[in-house]
Every structure is written in structure tokens, then in C-alpha cells.
Coordinates of C-alpha atoms in Angstrom, one line a residue:
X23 CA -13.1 10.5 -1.7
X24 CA -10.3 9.2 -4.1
X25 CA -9.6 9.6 -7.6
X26 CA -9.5 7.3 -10.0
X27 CA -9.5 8.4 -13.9
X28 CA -10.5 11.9 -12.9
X29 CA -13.7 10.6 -10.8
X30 CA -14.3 10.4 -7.2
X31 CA -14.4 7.0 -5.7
X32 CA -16.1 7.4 -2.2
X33 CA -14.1 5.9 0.7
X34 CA -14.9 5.5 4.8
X35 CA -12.6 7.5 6.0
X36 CA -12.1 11.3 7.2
X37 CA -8.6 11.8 6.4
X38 CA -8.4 11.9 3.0
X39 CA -5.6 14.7 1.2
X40 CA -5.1 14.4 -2.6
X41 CA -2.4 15.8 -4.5
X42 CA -4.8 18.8 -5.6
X43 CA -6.0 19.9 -1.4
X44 CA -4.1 22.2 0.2
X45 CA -1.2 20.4 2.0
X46 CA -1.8 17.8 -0.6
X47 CA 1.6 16.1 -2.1
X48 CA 2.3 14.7 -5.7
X49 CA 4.6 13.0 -7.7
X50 CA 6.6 14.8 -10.8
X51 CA 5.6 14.0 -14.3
X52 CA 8.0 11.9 -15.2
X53 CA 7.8 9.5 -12.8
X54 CA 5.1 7.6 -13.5
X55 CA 2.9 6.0 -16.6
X56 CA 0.8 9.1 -18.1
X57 CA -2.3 7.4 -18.8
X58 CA -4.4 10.7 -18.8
X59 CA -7.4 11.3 -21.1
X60 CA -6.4 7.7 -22.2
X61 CA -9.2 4.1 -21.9
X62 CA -9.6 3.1 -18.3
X63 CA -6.5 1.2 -17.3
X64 CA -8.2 -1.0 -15.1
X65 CA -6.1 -2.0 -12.1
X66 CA -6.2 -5.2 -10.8
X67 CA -4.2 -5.4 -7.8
X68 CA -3.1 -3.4 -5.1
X69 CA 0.4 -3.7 -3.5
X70 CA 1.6 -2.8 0.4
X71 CA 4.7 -1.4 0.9
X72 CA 6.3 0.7 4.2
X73 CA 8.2 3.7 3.1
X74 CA 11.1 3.0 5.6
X75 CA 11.0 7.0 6.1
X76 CA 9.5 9.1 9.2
X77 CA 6.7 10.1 7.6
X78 CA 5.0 10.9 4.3
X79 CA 5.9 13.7 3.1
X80 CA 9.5 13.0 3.4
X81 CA 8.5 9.2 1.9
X82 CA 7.0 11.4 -1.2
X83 CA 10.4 13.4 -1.6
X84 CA 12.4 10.2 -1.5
X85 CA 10.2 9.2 -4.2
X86 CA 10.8 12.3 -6.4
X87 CA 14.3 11.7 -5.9
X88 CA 14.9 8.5 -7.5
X89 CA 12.4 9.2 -9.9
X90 CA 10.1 6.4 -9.0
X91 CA 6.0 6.8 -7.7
X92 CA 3.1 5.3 -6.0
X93 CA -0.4 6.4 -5.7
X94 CA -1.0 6.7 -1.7
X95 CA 0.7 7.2 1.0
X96 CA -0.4 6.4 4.7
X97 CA 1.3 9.0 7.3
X98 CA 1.8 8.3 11.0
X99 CA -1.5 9.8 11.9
X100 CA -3.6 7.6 9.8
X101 CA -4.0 10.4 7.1
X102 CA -4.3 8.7 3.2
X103 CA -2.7 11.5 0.2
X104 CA -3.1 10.7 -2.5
X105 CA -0.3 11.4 -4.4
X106 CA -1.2 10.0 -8.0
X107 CA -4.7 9.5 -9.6
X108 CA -5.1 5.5 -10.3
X109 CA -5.4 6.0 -13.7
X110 CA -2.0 6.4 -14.0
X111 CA 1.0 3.3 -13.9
X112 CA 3.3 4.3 -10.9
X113 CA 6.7 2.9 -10.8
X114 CA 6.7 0.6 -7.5
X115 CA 6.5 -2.6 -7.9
X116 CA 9.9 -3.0 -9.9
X117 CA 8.0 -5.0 -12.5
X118 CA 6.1 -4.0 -15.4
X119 CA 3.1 -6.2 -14.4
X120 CA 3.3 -4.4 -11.3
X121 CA 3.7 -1.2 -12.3
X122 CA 0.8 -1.3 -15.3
X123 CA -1.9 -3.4 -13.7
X124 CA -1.2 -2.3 -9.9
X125 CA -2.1 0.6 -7.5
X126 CA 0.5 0.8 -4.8
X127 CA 0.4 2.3 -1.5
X128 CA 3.2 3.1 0.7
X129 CA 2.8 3.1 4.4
X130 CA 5.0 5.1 6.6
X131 CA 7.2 3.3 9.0
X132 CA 11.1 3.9 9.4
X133 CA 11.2 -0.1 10.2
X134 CA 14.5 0.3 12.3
X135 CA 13.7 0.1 16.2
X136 CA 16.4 3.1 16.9
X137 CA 13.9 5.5 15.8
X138 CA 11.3 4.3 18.3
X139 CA 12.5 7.2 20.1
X140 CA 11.5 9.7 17.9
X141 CA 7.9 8.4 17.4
X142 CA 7.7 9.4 20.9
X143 CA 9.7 12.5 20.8
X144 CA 7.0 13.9 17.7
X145 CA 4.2 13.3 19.6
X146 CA 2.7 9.9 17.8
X147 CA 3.3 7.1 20.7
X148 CA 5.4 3.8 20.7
X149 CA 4.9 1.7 17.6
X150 CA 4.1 -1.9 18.2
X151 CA 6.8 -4.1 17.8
X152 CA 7.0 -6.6 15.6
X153 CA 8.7 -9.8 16.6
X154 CA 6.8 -12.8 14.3
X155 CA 7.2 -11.7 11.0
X156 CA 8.3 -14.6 8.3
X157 CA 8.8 -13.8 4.7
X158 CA 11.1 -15.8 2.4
X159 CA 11.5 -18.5 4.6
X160 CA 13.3 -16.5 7.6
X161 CA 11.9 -15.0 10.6
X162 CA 12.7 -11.5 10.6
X163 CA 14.6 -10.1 13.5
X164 CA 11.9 -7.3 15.3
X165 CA 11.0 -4.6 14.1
X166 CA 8.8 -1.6 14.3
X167 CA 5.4 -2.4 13.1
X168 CA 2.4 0.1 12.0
X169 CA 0.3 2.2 14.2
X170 CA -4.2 0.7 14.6
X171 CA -4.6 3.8 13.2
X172 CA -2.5 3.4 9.9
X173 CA -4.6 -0.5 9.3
X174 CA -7.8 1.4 10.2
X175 CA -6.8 3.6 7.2
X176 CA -5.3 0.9 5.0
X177 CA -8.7 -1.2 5.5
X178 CA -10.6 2.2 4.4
X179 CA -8.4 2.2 1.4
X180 CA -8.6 -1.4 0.2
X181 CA -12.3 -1.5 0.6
X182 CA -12.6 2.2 -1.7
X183 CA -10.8 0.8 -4.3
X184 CA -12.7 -2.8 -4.2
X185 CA -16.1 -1.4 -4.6
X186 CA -14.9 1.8 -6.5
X187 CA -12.7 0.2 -9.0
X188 CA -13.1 -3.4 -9.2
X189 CA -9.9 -5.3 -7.2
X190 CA -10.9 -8.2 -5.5
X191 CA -10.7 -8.8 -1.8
X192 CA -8.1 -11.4 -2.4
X193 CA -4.8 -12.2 -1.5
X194 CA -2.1 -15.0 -2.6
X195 CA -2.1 -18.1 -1.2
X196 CA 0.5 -21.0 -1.3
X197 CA 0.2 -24.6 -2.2
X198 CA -1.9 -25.2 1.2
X199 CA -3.8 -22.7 1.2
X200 CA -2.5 -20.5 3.1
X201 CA -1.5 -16.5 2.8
X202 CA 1.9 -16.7 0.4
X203 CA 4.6 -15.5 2.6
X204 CA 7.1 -15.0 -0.6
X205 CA 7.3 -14.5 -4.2
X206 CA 3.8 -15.9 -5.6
X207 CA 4.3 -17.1 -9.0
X208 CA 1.0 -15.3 -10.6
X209 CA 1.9 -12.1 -8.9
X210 CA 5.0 -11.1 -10.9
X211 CA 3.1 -12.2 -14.0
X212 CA 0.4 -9.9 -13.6
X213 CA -2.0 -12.7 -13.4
X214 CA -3.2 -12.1 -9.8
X215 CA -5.7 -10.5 -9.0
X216 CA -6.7 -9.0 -5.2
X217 CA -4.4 -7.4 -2.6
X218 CA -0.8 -8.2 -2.4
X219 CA 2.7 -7.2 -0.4
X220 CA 5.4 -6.0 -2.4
X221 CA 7.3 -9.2 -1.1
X222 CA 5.1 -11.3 -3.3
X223 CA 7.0 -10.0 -6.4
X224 CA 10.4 -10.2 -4.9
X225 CA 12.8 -12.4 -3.1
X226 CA 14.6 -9.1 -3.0
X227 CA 11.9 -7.5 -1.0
X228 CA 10.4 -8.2 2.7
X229 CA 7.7 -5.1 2.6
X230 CA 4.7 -6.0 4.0
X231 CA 5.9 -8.9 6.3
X232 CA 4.0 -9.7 9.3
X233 CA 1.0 -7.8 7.4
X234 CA -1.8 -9.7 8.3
X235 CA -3.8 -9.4 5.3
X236 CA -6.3 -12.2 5.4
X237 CA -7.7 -10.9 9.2
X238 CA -7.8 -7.3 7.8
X239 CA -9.6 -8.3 4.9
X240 CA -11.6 -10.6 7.0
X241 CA -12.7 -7.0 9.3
X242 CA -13.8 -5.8 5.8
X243 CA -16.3 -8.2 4.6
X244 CA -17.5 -7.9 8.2
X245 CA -18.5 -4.1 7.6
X246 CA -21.5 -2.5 6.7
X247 CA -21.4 -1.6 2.6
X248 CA -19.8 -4.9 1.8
X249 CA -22.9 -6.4 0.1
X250 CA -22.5 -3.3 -2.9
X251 CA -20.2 -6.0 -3.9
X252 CA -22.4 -8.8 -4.3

């Protein structure tokens, strides 16, 4: 399970490590809105970002750091900690919308293709490479792109916290229709509602581009457990 407000939220997936396990990892007081013992917050989006570190418990110390937070991280291996209970506002979405309304997860990928190498070296495989991705008008030069395993996990997560909490299998969509591949203009508002990239906030940002966020969500409806929602 997760946490949110102090209660476990059940979620399909074995590899689970909160801040309070053994091996878990946390952020510092400090870092984050205290919202402890306080009314349900009520989230009501999530936000993807990569960590553009090796790994998540170097992502979390990063973090510390600069004295900034997110709730969940997603390591190489597919593991989910969870670094922050829900209830709380972590600082990640450099907006306050963000930050007060959102959970945020951070998803471990050094982006840079030189550290392909080192993937291989620590026993994890070749990343895919990705060569398509478009955000802010631009096609990105390639990159390294997240292991099945990691959007196996990241599915698991946005499914928990849509029938656990509430946030709607949604995501932005432009003018046509279509996935928003920049800043969308509800997002920074607070006024969206669903699953977002941190992109969607930011021309500043490119995190999650060439996330393909309405197929994932897509895999979800198709599981079993789904209907709780209807």
C-alpha cells in the first residue's frame, strides 16, 4: 500500500518502500507543506517528472539538498518509495497550484545517453532510447527513455491514487483534442484536474516528454478493478 493522510491506500504492485520500511527514504521537515493532523488536502492532480539522477536514492538526496520534495520516487528496478505521505504539499511543481493541489512523482532516469553505459555496467540493461519526443514545439534530440518496468510501476501508481484518493484518469488536451504537448493553461492554475507532466506547467521544463500518457492510461481502464471507479 501507500499512504495518504496517515491511511493505507492499496495499490497493484509488489514493490512498494515507504519512508517508514526499512531501506525506506524521506524527505526533511522543512521541505515540504506540513499538512499533518490537519482537513484532508485533497489532491487533485498528479505530476511526472524524471529525476535526471542514477537512481533514487541519490534523486532523494538531491532533493534534500536544495531543499525541495516530492512524494514518490520510481527507481531503476521498478521499486515505488514513498518518500512523503500525500497529505502533505511537496515542493515540485515550482508553482503553488502545483505544489498545494498536486502529488508528484519523480522517475529515475539520468536522461543523458553517456550514462547508457553505466545502466549496463550496474546490472539494469540498456534503456530504450528515445528519439520522438516533442514538447514545446521542438523535437527533442534522443535521449534515454524509462525502463517497461518503471511504466508498469507508474501505471500501479496512477491507478492507487485514482481509486484511493480521487484524481481522475485524465490528462490535458489541446485545442484539437489532442494530449497537450506544452504548458496547458488550466494546469498552472490549479484548475486541472487528472494526470499531468511537469512540462504542462512550464515552458522552462521538458520532463515528461515523449511520456505517453493517454496509451498508459488507456492500459488502465483496460485492467481488472477499474469499475471500483464507476
Amino acid at each position: 500500500f501507500i499512504v495518504h493522510n496517515s491511511k493505507p491506500i492499496p495499490i497493484e504492485w509488489d514493490k512498494v518502500v515507504l519512508w517508514s520500511d526499512s531501506g525506506g527514504l524521506k524527505m526533511r521537515p522543512g521541505t515540504y507543506y506540513d499538512y499533518g493532523g490537519k482537513p484532508d488536502r485533497k489532491p487533485t492532480h498528479f505530476v511526472n517528472h524524471w529525476d535526471v539522477c542514477l537512481s533514487a536514492e541519490s534523486c532523494v538526496k538531491v532533493l534534500n539538498k536544495r531543499k525541495i520534495s516530492v512524494h514518490f520516487c520510481i527507481d531503476n528496478d521498478g521499486t515505488i518509495y514513498q518518500i512523503l505521505d500525500t497529505q502533505h504539499g511537496a515542493w515540485h511543481a515550482g508553482n503553488i497550484h502545483g505544489n498545494k493541489k498536486g502529488i508528484g512523482v519523480e522517475i529515475s532516469n539520468a536522461y543523458s545517453l553517456k550514462y547508457q553505459d553505466w545502466y549496463v555496467r550496474n546490472g539494469f540493461g540498456e534503456r530504450p532510447i528515445q528519439e520522438h519526443a516533442y514538447v514545446h514545439g521542438s523535437t527533442l534530440d534522443p535521449f534515454l527513455d524509462f525502463y517497461p518496468v518503471q511504466l508498469e510501476a507508474l501505471k500501479a501508481l496512477w491507478k492507487a491514487v485514482h481509486i484511493g484518493i480521487g484524481i481522475p484518469l485524465e490528462y490535458p488536451k489541446n485545442s484539437s483534442g489532442h494530449v497537450e504537448t506544452s504548458v496547458h493553461k488550466d494546469v498552472p492554475k490549479g484548475k486541472f484536474k487528472g494526470i499531468c507532466n511537469h512540462y504542462n506547467f512550464t515552458k522552462k521544463k521538458i520532463d515528461c516528454a515523449g511520456l505517453d500518457v493517454p496509451t498508459l492510461i488507456d492500459e488502465i481502464k483496460a485492467t481488472p478493478l477499474y469499475c471500483l471507479d464507476e
